[in-house]
Coordinates of C-alpha atoms in Angstrom, one line a residue:
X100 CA 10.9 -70.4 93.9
X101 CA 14.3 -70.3 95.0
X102 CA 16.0 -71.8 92.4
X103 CA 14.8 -68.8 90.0
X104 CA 16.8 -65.7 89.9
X105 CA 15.6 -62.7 92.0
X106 CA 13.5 -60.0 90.1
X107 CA 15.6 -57.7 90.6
X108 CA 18.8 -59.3 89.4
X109 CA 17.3 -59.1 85.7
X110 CA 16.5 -55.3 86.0
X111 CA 19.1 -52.5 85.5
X112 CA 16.7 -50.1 87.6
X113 CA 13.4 -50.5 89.4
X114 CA 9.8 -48.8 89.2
X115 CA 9.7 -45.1 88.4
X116 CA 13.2 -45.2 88.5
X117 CA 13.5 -46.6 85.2
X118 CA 11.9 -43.1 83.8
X119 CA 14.0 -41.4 81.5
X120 CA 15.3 -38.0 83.3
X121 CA 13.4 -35.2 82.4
X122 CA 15.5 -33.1 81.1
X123 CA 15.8 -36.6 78.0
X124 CA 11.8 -36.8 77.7
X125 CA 11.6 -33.2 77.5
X126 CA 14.4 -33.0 74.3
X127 CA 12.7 -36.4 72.9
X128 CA 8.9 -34.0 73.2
X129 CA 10.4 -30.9 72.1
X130 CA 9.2 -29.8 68.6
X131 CA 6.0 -32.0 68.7
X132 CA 3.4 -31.0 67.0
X133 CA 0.3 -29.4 70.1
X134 CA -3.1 -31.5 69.2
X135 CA -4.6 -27.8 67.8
X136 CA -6.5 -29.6 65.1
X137 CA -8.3 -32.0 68.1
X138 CA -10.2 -29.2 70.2
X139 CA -12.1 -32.1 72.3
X140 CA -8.6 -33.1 73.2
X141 CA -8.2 -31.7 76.6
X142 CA -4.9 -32.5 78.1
X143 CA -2.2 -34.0 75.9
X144 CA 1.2 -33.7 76.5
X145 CA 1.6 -29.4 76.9
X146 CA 1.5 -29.3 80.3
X147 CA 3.2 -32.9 81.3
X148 CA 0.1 -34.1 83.2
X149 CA -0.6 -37.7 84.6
X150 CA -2.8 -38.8 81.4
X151 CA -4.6 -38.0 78.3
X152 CA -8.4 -36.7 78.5
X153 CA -10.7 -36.5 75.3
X154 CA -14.3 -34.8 76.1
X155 CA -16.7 -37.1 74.3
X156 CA -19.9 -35.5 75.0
X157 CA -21.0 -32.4 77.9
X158 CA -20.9 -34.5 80.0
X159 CA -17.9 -37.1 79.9
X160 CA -14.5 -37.3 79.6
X161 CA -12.3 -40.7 78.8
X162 CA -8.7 -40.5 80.2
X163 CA -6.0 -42.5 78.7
X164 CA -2.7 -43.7 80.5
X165 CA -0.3 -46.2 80.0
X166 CA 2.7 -47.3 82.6
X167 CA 5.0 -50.0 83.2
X168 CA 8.2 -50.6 84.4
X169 CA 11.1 -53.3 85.7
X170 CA 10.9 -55.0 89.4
X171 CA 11.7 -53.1 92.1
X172 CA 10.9 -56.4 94.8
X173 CA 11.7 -59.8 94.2
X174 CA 8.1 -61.1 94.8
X175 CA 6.3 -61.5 91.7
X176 CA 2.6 -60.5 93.0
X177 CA 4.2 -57.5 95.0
X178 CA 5.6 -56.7 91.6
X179 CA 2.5 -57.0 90.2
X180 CA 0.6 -55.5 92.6
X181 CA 3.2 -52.4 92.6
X182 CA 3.0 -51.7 88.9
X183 CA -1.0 -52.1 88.5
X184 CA -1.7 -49.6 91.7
X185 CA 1.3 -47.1 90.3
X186 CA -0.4 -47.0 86.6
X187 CA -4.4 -46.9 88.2
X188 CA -3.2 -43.5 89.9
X189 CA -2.7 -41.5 86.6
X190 CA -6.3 -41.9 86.6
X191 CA -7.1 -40.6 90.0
X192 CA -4.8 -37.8 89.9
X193 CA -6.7 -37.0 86.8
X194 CA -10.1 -36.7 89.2
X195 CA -11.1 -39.7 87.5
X196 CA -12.7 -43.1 87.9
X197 CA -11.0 -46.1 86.2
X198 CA -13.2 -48.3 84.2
X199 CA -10.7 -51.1 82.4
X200 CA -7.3 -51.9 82.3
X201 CA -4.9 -53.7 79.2
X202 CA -2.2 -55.5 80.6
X203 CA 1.9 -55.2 79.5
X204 CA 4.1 -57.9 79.8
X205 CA 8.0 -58.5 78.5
X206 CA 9.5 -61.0 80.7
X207 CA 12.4 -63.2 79.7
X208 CA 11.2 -66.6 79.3
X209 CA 14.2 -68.4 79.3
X210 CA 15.1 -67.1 82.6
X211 CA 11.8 -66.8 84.8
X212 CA 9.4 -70.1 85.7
X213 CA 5.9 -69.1 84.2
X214 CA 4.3 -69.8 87.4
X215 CA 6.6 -66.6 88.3
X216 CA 5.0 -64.5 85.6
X217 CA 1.7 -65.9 86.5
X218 CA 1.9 -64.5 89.8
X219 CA 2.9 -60.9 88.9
X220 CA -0.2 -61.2 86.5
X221 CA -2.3 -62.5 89.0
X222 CA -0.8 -59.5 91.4
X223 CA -1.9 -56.8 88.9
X224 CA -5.6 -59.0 89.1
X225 CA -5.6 -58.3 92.2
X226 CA -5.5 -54.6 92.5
X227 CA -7.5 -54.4 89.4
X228 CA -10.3 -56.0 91.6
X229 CA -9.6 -53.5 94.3
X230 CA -10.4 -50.8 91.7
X231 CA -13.6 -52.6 91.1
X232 CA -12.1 -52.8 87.1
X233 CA -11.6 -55.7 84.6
X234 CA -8.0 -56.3 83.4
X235 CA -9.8 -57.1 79.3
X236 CA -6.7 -58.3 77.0
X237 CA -3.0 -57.1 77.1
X238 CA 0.1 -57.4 75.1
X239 CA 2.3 -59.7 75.9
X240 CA 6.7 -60.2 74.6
X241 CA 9.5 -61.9 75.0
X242 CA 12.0 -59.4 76.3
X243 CA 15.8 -59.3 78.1
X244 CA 14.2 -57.8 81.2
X245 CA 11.2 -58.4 83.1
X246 CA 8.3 -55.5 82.8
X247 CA 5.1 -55.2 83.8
X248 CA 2.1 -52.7 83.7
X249 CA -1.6 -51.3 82.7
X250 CA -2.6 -49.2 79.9
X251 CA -6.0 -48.3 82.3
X252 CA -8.9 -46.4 80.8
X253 CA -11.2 -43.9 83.0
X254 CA -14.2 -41.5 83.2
X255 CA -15.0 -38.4 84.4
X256 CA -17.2 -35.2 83.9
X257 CA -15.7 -32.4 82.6
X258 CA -16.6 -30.3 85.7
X259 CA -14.5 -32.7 87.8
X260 CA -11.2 -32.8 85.4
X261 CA -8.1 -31.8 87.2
X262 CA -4.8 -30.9 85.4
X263 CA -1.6 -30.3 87.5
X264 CA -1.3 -27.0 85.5
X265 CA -4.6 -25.4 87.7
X266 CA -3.3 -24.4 90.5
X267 CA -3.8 -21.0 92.0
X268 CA -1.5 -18.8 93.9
X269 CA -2.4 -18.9 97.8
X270 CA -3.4 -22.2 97.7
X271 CA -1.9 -25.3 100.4
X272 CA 0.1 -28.0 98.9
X273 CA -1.0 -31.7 100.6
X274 CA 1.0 -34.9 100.2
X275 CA -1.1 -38.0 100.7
X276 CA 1.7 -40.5 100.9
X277 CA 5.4 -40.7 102.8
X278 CA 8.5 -40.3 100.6
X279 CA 11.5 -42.4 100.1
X280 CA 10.2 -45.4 98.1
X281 CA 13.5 -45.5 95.7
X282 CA 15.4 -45.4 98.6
X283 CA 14.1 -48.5 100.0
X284 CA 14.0 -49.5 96.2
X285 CA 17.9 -49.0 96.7
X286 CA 18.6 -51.1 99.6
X287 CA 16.4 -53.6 98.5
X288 CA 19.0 -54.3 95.9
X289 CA 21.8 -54.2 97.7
X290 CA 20.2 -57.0 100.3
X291 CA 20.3 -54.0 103.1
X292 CA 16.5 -53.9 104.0
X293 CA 14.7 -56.0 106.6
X294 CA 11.3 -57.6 105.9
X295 CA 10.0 -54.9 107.8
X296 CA 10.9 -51.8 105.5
X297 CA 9.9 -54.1 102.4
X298 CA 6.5 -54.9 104.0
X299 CA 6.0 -50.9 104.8
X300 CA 6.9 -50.0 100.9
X301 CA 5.0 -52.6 99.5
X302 CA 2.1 -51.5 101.7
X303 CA 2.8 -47.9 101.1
X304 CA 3.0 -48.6 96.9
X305 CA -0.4 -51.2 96.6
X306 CA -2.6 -47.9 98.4
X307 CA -4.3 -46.9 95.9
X308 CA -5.0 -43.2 95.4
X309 CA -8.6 -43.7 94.8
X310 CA -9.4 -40.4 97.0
X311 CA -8.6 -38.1 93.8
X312 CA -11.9 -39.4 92.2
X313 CA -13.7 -38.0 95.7
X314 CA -10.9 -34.7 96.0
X315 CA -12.2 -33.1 92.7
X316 CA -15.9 -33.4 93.3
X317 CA -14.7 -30.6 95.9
X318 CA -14.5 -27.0 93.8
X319 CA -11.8 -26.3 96.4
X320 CA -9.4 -29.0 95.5
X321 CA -7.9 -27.0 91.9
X322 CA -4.9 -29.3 90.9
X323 CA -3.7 -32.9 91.4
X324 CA -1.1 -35.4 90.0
X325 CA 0.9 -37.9 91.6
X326 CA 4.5 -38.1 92.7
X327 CA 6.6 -41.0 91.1
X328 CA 9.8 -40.8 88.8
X329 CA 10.7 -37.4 89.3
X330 CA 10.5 -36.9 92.8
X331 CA 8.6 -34.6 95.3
X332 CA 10.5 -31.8 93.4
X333 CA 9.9 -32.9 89.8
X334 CA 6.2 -33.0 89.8
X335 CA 5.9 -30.0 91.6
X336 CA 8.0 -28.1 89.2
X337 CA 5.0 -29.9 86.2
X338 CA 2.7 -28.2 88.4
X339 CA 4.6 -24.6 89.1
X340 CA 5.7 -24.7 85.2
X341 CA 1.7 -25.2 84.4
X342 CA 0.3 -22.8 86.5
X343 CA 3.2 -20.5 86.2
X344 CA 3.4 -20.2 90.2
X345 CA 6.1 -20.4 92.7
X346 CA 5.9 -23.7 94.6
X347 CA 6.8 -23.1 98.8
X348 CA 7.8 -26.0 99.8
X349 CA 8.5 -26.7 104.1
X350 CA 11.1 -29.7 103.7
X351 CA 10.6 -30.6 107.7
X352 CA 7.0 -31.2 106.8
X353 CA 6.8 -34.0 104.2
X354 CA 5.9 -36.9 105.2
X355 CA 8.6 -39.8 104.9
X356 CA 8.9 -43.4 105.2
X357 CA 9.9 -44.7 108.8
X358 CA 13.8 -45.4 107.4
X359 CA 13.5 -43.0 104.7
X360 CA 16.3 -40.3 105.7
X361 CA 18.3 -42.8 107.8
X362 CA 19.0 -45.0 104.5
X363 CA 19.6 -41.6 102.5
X364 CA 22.0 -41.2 105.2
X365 CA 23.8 -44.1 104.4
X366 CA 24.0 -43.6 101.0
X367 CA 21.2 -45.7 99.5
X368 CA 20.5 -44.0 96.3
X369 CA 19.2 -44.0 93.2
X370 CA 20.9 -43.2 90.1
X371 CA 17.7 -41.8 89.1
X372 CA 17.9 -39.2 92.2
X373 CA 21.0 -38.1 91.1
X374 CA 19.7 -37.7 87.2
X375 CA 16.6 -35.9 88.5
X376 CA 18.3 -33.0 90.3
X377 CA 20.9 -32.7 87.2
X378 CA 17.5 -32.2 84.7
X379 CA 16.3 -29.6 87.1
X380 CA 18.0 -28.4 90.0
X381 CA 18.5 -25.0 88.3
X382 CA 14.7 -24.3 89.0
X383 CA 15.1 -25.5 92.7
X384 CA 16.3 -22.9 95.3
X385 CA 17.1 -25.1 98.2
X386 CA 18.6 -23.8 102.0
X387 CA 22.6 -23.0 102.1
X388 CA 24.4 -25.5 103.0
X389 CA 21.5 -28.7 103.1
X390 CA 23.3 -31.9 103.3
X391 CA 23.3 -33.8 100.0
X392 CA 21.2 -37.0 101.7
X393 CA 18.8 -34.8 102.4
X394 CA 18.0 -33.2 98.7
X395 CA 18.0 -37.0 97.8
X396 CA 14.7 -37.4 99.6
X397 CA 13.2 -34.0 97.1
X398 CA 14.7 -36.0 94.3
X399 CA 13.6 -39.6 95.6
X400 CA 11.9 -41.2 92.5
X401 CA 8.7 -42.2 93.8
X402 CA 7.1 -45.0 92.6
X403 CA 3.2 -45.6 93.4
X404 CA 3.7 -42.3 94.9
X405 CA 0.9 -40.1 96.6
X406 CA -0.9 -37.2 95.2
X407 CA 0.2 -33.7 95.3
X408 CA -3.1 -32.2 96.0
X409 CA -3.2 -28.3 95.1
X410 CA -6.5 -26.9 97.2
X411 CA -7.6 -23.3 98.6
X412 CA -6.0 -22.6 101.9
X413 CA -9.1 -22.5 104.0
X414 CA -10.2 -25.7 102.7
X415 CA -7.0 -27.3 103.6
X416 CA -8.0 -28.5 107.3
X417 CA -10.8 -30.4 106.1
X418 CA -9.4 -31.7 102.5
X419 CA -6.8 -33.4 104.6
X420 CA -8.4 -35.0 107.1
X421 CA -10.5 -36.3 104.4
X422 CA -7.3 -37.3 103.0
X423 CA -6.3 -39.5 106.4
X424 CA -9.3 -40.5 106.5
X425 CA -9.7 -42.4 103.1
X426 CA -6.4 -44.5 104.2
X427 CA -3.6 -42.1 104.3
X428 CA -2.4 -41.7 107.9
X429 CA 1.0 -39.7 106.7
X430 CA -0.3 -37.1 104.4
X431 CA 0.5 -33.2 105.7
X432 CA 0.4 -30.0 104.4
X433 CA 3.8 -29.8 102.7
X434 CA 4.0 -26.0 101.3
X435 CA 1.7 -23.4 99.0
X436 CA 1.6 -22.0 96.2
X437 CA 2.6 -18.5 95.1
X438 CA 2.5 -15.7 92.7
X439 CA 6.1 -15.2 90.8
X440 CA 8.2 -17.0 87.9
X441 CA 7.8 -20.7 87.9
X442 CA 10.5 -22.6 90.0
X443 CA 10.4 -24.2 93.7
X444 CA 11.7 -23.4 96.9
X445 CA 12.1 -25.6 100.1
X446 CA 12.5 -24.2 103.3

């Protein structure tokens, strides 16, 4: 294995950071047709929510996702591994329960060894199996960099659908899962992260967020979706802009990542943090004078990221230590939601 390059020597970014900013997808979207003529179609693309749901009968719906990206690690079935858990969440975040996955695969053959590419296939196996779901067929090219991920299919009842756009004003914002993945993503690449930090992302990004299937049984839970490219501030904004809310966000709250602010101290960034605030920061009122390391943790592209749980505030108590107790010792109460124009603020 050491005579192969590393992973992510072949990649000009990593994970979610390899999104395109949002203010590009949203110009790329604008002007496309809205699915009016396909009324069982229940989330599309209006509202940018974590997948696609289609009600097929009064009692199910199938959701639809699809997500890959380029290594953010150098080990192949952490790579693997990564990317499969990071695509299964659109699925919980949906409120549903995965039933099969397709893989995707463009690696450059003339520069990896396939038993390399075996292993980041056998890596997304492995989660796969964790979510109790076949990986049935794929598509598979050559390409000049390596990516990997799931198209993943899922079910749920109508009843038990959650869009990000359904949150209500008054209710508590929980985060299951610590920030500052693209910043270890960041000094990964640079050769400036101990085995330690890589061993607490990787174990941080192969959690799956299977709690959201259990979250929106609860009539109290109203929204979910989970954070990845666009940052803690991004996909509250998808949420805010849905439900037409003001999003209260308590910055000393969130839960981070053991080295999280002290590598955002020392400059490990993404370009992709700096991108996200550019594509939005005008909806973000953030405290006078916060130092710019620290708006790089709201703008941290997450990848595998936890859920953003929107649920009534005298549910929260209980909602989140059913949270910690499904696996997630770091999630907290983050902020709430409010009546007034759509935007964020952090305290």
């Amino acid at each position: 294995m050491n005579d192969h390059p590393r992973l992510t020597s072949l990649a000009h970014g990593g994970g979610c950071g390899c999104k395109l900013a949002p203010s590009v997808l949203r110009e790329l979207l604008a002007g496309q047709p809205v699915a009016q003529a396909f009324p069982q179609l229940l989330v599309g693309t209006e509202t940018s929510d974590d997948a696609a749901v289609y009600q097929v009968d009064e009692n199910t719906c199938v959701i639809a996702t699809t997500d890959f990206f380029m290594p953010m690690v150098d080990d192949p079935r952490a790579f693997g591994r990564i990317a499969a858990t990071n695509a299964i969440s659109d699925v919980y975040a949906m409120g549903g329960r995965p039933i099969m996955a397709l893989a995707i695969l463009g690696m450059p053959i003339d520069k990896l060894a396939p038993e390399q590419i075996r292993e980041i296939l056998e890596g997304g196996r492995d989660i796969c199996h964790q979510a109790s779901i076949p990986v049935a067929g794929g598509h598979s090219i050559d390409a000049p960099e390596p990516i990997y991920g799931l198209a993943v299919i899922g079910l749920c009842h109508p009843s038990e659908l959650r869009r990000n756009a359904d949150a209500r004003p008054g209710d508590a914002l929980i985060l299951t899962k610590g920030l500052g993945v693209g910043i270890y993503s960041a000094a990964i690449k640079k050769g400036a992260l101990d085995q330690a930090g890589i061993d607490e992302m990787v174990a941080s990004t192969t959690t799956l967020n299977k709690v959201g299937t259990e979250l929106a049984k609860r009539a109290d839970v109203h929204a979910l979706t989970d954070v990845t490219g666009f940052g803690i501030l991004g996909h509250g904004l998808e949420i805010a802009r849905g439900a037409g809310l003001q999003l209260h966000l308590d910055q000393a709250a969130l839960p981070l990542l053991s080295r999280a602010a002290e590598l955002a101290e020392a400059g490990f960034v993404t370009g992709a943090s700096v991108r996200n605030w550019a594509a939005y920061g005008a909806e973000v009122a953030l405290p006078e004078g916060l130092a710019d390391w620290r708006r790089h943790l709201l703008t941290d592209p997450q990848t595998s990221g936890g859920l953003l749980v929107a649920v009534a505030p005298e549910a929260a108590d209980a909602v989140l230590a059913q949270i910690r107790a499904a696996g997630h010792p770091l999630a907290a109460v983050v902020g709430h939601c409010a009546a007034g124009e759509a935007g964020i603020s952090v305290d």
